XYZ file of N, CA and C in Angstrom:
687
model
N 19.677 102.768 64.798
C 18.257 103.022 64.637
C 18.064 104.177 63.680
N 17.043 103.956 62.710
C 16.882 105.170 61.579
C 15.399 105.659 62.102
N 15.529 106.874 62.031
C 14.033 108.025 62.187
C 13.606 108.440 61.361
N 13.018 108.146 60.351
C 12.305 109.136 59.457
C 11.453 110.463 59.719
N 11.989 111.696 59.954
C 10.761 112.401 60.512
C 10.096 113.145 59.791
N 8.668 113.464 59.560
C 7.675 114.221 58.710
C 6.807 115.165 59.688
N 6.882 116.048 59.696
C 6.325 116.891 59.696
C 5.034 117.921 58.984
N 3.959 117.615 59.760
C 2.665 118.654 58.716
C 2.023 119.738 59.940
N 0.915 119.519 59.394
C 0.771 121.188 59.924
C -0.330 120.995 61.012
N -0.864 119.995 61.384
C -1.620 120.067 62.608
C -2.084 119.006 63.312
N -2.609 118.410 64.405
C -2.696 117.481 64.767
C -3.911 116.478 63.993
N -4.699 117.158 63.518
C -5.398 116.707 62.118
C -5.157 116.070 61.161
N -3.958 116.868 60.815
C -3.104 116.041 59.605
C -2.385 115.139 59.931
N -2.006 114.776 60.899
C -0.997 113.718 61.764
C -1.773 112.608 61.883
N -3.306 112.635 62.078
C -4.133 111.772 62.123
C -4.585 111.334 60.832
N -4.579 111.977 59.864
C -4.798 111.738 58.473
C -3.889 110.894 57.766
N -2.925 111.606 57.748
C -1.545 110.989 57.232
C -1.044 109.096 58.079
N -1.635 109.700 59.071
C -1.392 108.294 60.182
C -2.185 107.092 59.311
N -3.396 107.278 59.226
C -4.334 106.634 58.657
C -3.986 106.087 57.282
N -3.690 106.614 56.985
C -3.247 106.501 55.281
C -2.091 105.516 55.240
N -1.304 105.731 56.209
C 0.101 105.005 56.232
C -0.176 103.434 56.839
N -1.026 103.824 57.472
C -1.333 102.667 58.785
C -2.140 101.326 57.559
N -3.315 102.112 56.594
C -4.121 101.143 55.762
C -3.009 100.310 54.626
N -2.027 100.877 54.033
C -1.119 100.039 53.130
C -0.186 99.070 54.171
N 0.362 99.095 54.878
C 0.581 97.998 55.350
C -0.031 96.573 55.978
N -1.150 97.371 56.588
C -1.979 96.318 56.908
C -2.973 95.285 55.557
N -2.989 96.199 54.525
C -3.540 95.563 53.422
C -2.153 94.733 52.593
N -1.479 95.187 52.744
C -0.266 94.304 52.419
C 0.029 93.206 53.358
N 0.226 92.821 54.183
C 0.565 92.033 55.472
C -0.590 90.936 55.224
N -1.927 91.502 55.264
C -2.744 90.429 55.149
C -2.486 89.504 53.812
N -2.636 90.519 52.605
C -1.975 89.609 51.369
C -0.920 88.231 51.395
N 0.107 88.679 52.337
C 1.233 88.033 52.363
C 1.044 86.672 53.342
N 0.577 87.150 54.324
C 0.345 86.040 55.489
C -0.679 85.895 56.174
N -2.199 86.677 55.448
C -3.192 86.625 56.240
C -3.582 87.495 57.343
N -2.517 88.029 58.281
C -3.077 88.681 59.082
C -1.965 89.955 59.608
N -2.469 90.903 60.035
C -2.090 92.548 60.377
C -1.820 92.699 62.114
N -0.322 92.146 62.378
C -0.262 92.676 63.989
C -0.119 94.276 64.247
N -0.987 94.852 64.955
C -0.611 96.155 65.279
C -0.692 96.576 66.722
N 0.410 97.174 67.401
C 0.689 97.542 68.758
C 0.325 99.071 69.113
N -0.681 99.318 70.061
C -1.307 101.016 70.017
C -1.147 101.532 71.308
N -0.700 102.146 71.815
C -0.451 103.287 72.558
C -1.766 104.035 73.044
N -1.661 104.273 74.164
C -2.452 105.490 74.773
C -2.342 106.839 73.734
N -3.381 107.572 73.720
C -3.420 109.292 73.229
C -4.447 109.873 72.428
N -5.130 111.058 72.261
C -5.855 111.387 71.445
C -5.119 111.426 69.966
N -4.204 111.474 69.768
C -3.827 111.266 67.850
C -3.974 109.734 67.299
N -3.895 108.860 68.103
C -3.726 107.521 67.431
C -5.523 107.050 67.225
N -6.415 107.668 68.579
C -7.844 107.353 68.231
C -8.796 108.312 67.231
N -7.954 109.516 66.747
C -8.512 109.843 65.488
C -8.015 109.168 64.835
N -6.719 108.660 64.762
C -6.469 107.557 63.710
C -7.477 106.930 62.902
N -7.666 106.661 64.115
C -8.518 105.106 64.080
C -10.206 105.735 63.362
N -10.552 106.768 63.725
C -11.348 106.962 63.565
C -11.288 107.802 61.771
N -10.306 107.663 61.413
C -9.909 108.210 60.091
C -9.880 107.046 59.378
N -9.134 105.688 59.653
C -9.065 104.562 59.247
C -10.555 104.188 58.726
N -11.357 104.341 59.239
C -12.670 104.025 59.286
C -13.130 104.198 57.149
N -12.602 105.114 57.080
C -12.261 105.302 55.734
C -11.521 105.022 54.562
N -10.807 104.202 54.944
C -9.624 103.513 54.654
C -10.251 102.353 53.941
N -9.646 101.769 53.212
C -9.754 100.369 52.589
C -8.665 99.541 53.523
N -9.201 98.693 54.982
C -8.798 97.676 55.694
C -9.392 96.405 55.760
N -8.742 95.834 55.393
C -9.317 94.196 55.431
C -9.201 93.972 57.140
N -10.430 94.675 58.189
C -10.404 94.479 59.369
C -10.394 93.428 60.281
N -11.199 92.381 59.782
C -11.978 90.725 60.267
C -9.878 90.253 59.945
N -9.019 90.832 59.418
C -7.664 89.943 59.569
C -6.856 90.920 60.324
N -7.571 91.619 61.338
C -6.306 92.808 61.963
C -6.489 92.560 63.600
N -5.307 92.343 63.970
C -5.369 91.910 65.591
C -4.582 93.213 65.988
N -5.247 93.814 66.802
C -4.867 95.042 67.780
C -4.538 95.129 69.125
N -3.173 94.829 69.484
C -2.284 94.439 70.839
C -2.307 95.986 71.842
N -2.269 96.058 72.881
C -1.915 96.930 73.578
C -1.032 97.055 74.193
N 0.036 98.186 73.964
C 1.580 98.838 74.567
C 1.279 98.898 75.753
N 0.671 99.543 76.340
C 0.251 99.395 77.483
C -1.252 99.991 77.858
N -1.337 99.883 79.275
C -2.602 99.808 79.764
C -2.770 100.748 81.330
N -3.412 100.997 81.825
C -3.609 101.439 82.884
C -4.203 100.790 83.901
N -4.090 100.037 85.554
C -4.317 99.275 85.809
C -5.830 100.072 86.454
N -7.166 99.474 85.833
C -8.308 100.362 86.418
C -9.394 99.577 85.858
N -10.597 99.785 86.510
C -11.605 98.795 85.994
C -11.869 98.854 85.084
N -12.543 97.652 84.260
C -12.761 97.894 82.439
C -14.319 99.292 82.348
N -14.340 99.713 81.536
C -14.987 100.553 81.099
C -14.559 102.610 81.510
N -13.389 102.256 82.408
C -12.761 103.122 82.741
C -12.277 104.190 81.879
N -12.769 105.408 82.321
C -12.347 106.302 81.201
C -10.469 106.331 81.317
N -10.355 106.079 82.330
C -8.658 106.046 81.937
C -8.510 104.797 81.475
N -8.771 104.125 81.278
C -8.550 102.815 80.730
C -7.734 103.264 78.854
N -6.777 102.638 78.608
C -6.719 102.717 77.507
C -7.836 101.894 76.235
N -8.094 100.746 77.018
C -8.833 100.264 76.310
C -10.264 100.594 75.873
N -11.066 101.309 76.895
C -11.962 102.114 76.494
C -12.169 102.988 75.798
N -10.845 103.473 75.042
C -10.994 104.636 73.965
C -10.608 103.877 73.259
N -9.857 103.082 73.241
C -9.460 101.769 71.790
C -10.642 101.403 71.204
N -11.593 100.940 72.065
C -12.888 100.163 71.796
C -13.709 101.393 70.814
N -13.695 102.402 71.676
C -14.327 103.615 70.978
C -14.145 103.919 69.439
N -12.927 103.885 69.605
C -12.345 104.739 68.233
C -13.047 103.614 67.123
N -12.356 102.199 67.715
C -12.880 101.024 66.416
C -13.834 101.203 66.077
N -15.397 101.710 66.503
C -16.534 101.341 66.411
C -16.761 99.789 66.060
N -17.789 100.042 64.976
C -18.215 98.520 64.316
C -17.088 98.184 63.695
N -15.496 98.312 63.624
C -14.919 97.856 62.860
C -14.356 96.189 63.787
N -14.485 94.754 62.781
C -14.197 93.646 63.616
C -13.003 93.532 63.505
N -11.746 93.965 64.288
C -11.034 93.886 64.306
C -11.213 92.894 65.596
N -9.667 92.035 65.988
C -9.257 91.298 66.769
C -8.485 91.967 67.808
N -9.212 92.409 69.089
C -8.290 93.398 69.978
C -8.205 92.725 71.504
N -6.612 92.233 71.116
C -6.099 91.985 72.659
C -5.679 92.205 73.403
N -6.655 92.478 74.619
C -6.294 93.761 76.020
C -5.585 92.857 76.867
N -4.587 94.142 77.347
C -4.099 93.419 78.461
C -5.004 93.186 79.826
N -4.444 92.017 80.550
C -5.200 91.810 81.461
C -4.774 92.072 83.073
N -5.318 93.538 82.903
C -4.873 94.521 84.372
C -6.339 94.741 85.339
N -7.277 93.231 84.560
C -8.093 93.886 86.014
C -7.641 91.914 86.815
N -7.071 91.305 86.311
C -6.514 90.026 86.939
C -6.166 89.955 88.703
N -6.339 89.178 89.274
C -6.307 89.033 90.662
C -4.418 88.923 91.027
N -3.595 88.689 90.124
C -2.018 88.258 89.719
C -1.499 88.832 88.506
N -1.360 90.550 89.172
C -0.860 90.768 87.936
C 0.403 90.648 86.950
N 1.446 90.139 87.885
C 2.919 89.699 87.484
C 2.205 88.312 86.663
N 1.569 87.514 86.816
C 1.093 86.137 86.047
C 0.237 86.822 84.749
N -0.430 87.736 84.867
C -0.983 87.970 84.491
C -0.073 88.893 82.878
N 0.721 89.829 83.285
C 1.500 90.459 82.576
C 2.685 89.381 81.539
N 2.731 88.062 82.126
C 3.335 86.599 82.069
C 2.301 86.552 80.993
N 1.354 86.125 81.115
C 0.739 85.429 80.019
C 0.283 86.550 78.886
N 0.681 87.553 79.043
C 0.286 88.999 77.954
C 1.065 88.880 77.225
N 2.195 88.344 77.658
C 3.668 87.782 76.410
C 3.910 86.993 76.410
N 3.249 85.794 76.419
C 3.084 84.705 75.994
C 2.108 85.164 74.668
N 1.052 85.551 75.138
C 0.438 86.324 73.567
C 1.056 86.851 72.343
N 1.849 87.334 72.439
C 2.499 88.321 71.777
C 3.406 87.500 70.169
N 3.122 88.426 69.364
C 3.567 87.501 67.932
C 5.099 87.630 67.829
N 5.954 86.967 67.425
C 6.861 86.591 67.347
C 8.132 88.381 66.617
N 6.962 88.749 65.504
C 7.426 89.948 65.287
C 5.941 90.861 65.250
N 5.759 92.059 65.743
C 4.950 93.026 65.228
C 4.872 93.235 63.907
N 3.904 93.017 63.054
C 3.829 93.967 61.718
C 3.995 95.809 61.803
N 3.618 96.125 62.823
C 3.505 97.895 63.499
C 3.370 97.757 64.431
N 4.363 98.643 65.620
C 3.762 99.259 66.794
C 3.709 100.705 66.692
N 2.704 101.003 67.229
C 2.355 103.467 67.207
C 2.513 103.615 68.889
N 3.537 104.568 68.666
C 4.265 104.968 70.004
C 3.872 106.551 70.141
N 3.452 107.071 71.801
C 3.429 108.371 71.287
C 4.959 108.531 72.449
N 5.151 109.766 72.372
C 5.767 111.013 73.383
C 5.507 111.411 74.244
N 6.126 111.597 75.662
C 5.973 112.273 76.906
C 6.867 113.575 76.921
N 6.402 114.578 77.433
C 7.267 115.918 77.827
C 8.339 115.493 78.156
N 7.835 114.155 79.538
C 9.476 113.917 80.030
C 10.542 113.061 78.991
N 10.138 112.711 77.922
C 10.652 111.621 77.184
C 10.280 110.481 77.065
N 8.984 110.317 78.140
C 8.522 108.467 78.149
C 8.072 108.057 77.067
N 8.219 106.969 77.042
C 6.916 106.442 75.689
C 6.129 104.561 75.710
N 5.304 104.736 75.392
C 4.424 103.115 76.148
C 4.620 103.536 77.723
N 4.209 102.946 78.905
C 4.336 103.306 80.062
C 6.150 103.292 80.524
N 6.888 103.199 80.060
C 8.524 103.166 79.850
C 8.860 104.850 80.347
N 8.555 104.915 81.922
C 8.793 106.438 82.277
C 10.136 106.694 83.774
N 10.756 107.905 83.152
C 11.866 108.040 83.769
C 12.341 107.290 84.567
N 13.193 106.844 85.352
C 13.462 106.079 86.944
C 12.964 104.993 87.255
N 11.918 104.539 86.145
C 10.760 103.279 86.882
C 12.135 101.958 86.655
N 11.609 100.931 87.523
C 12.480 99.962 87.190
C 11.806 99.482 86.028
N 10.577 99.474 85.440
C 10.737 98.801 83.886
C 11.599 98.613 83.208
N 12.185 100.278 83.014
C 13.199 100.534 81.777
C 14.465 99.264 81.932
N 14.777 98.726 82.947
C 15.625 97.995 83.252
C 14.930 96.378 82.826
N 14.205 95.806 82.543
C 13.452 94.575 82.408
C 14.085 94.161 80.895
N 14.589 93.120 80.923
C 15.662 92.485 79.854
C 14.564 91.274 79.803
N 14.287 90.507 80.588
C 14.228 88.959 80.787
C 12.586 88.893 80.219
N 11.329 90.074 80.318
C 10.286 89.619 80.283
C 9.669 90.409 78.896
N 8.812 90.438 78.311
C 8.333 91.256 77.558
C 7.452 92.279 77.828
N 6.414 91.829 78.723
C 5.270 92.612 79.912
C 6.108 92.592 81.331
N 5.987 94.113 81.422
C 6.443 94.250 82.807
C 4.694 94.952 83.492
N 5.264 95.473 84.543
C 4.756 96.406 85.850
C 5.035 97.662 86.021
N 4.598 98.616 86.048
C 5.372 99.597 86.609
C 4.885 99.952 87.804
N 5.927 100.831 88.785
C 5.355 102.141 89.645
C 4.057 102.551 89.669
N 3.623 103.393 90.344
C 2.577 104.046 90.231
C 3.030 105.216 89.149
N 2.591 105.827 88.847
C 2.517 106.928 87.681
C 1.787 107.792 87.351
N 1.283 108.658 87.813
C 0.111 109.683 87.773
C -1.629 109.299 87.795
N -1.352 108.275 89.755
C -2.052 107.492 90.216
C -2.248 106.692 89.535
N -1.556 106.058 88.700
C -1.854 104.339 88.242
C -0.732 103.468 87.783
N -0.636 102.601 88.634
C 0.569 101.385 88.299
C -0.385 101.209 86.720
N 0.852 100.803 85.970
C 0.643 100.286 84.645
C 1.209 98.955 84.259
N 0.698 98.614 83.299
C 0.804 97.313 82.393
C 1.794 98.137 81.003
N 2.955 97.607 81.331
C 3.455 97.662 79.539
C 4.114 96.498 78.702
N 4.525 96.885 77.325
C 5.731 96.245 76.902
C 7.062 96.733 77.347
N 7.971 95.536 77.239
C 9.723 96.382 77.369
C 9.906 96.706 76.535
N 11.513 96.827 76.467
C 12.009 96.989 75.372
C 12.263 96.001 74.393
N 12.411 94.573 74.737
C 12.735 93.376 74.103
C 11.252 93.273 73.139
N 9.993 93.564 73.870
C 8.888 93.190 73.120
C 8.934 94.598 71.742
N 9.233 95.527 72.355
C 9.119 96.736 71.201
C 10.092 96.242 69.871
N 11.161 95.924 70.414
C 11.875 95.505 69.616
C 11.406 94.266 68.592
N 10.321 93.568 68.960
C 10.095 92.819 67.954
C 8.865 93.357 66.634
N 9.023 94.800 66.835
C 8.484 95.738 65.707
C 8.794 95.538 64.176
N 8.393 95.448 63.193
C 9.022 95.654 62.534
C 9.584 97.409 61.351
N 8.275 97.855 62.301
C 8.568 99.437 62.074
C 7.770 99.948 63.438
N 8.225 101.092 63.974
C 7.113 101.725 64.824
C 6.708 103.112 64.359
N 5.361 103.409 64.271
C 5.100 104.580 64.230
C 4.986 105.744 64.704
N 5.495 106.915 65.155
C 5.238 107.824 66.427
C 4.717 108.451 65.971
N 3.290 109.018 66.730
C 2.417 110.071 66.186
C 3.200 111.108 67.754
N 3.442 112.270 67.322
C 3.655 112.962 68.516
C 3.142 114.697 68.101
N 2.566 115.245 68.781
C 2.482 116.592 68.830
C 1.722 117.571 70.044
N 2.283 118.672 69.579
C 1.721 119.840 70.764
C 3.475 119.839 70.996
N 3.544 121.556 71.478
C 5.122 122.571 71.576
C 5.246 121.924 72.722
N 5.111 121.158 73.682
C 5.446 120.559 74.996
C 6.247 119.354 74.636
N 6.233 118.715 73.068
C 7.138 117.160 73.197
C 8.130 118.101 72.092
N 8.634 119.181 71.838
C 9.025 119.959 71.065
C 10.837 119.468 71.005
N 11.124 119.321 72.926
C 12.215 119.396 73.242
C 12.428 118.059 73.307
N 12.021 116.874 73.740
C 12.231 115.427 73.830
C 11.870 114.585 72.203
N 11.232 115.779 71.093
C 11.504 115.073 70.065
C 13.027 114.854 69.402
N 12.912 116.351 69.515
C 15.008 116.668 69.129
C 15.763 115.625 69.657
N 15.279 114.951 70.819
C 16.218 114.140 71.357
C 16.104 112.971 70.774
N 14.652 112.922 70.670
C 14.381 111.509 70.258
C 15.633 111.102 68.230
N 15.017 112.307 67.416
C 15.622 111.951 66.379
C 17.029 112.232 66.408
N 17.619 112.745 67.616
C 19.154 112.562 67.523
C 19.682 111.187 67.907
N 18.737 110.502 68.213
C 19.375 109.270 69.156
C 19.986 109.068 70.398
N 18.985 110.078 71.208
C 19.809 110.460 72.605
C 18.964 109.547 73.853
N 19.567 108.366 74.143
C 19.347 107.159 74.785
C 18.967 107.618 76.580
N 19.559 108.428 76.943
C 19.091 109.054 78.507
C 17.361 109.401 77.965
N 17.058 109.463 77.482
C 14.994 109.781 77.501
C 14.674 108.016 77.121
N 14.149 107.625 77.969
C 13.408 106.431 77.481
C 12.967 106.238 76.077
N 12.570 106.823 75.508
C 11.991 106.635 73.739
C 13.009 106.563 73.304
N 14.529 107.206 74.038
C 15.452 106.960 73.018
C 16.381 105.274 72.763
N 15.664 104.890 74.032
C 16.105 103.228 73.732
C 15.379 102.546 73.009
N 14.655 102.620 72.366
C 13.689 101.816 71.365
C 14.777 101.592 70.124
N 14.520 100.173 69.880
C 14.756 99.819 68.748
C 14.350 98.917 67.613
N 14.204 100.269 66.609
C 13.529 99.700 65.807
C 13.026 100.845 64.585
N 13.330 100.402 63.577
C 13.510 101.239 62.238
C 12.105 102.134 62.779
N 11.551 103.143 62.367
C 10.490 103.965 62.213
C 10.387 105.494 61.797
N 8.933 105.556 61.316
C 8.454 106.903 60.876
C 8.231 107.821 62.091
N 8.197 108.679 62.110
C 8.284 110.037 63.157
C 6.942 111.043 62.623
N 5.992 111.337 62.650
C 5.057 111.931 62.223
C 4.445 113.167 63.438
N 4.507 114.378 63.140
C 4.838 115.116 64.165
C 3.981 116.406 63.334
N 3.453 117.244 63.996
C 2.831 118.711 63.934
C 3.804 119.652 64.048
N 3.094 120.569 63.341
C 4.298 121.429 63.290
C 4.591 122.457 64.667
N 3.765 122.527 65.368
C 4.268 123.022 66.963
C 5.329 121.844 67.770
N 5.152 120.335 67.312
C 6.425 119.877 67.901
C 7.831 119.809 67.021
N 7.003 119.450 66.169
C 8.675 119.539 64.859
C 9.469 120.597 64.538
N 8.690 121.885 64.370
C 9.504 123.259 64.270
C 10.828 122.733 62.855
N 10.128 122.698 62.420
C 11.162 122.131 61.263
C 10.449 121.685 59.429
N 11.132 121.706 58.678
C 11.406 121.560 57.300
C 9.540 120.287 57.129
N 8.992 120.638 55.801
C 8.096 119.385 56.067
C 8.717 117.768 55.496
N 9.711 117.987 55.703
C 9.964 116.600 55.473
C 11.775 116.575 56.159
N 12.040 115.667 56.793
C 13.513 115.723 57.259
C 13.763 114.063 57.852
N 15.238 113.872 57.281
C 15.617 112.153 57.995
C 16.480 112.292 59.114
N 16.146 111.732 59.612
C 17.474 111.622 60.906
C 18.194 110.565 61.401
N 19.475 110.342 61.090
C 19.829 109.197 61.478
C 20.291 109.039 62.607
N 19.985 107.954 63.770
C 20.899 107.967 65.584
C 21.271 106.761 65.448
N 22.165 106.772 65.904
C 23.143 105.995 66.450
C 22.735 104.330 66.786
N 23.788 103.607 66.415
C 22.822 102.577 66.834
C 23.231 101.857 68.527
């Protein structure tokens, strides 16, 4: 697995830079085949993203927007991931498919969320946990162990069982993006760009950019890192 990591100077710029990176592929992708898969994560950096994108030259009406995961809670829920997804888009028509965690069956339900799912991601944006998690993929849960499905279940988790992808579905990325910052993911980034597989983020695979503030990066503004495969 290769890390590219970049480093700027504030969580501002992480959202800027995000944006910028995020509009050439998706305007490319559509060129090629019509349409822009992108996989989004819970966090405040990815919905300024979005809200930076807004500025962007995106051919939106061809961009389908998947969710990493979800929080299992009623729709309009401020913990809901999807309620700040919705937010950030505004009027933009994008194509956004939520998972379905208010379902009466959620194992069927998490079943047919990957059945959805495109064959490869054009992008998934991953953030960082203190502890190392990343998508709902957190310490001890039996997720991390799920080979066979693409949508799992998790545990409860800071009062809420979640909806995620595994690792098999991440893996069908064809780059992922990590927006990560604040001096608290400081120590589980180091890990992350060494390739150190005990932190959950460090099992992901799949080529990607590393885009980080400079309270988590503590480092050079531009640096590669290669881990292990």
């Amino acid at each position: 697995m290769h890390h590219e990591l970049e480093v700027v100077a504030d969580p501002d710029t992480v959202a800027g830079t995000a944006a910028a990176f995020v509009a050439r592929p998706a305007r490319a992708c559509v060129r090629a085949h019509g349409r822009f898969t992108f996989a989004v994560s819970r966090g405040h950096t990815p919905w300024a993203m979005f809200a930076r994108l807004a500025h962007e030259h995106v051919p939106w009406e061809h961009v389908a927007v998947f969710q990493v995961d979800e929080r299992v809670a009623p729709d309009g829920d401020t913990d809901r991931n999807l309620t700040h997804l919705r937010e950030s888009l505004g009027a933009a028509p994008a194509e956004v498919i939520a998972m379905p965690v208010n379902d009466a069956d959620l194992d069927a339900a998490a079943a047919a969320y990957g059945r959805s799912l495109p064959e490869r991601f054009d992008l998934v944006h991953l953030g960082l946990g203190p502890d190392g998690h990343t998508a709902s993929l957190v310490p001890r849960d039996p997720a991390l162990e799920v080979s066979d499905r693409l949508v799992a279940l998790t545990a409860p988790y800071m009062g809420h069982q979640r909806m995620t992808l595994t690792y098999p579905a991440l893996a069908r990325a064809r780059q992922v993006l990590w927006l990560i910052t604040g001096a608290d993911k400081r120590e589980p980034l180091s890990r992350l760009v060494a390739g150190d597989r005990s932190i959950p983020a460090g099992r992901v695979e799949a080529a990607s950019l590393v885009l980080a503030d400079a309270a988590a990066g503590q480092g050079p503004a531009r640096a590669d890192a290669q881990s292990p495969a």
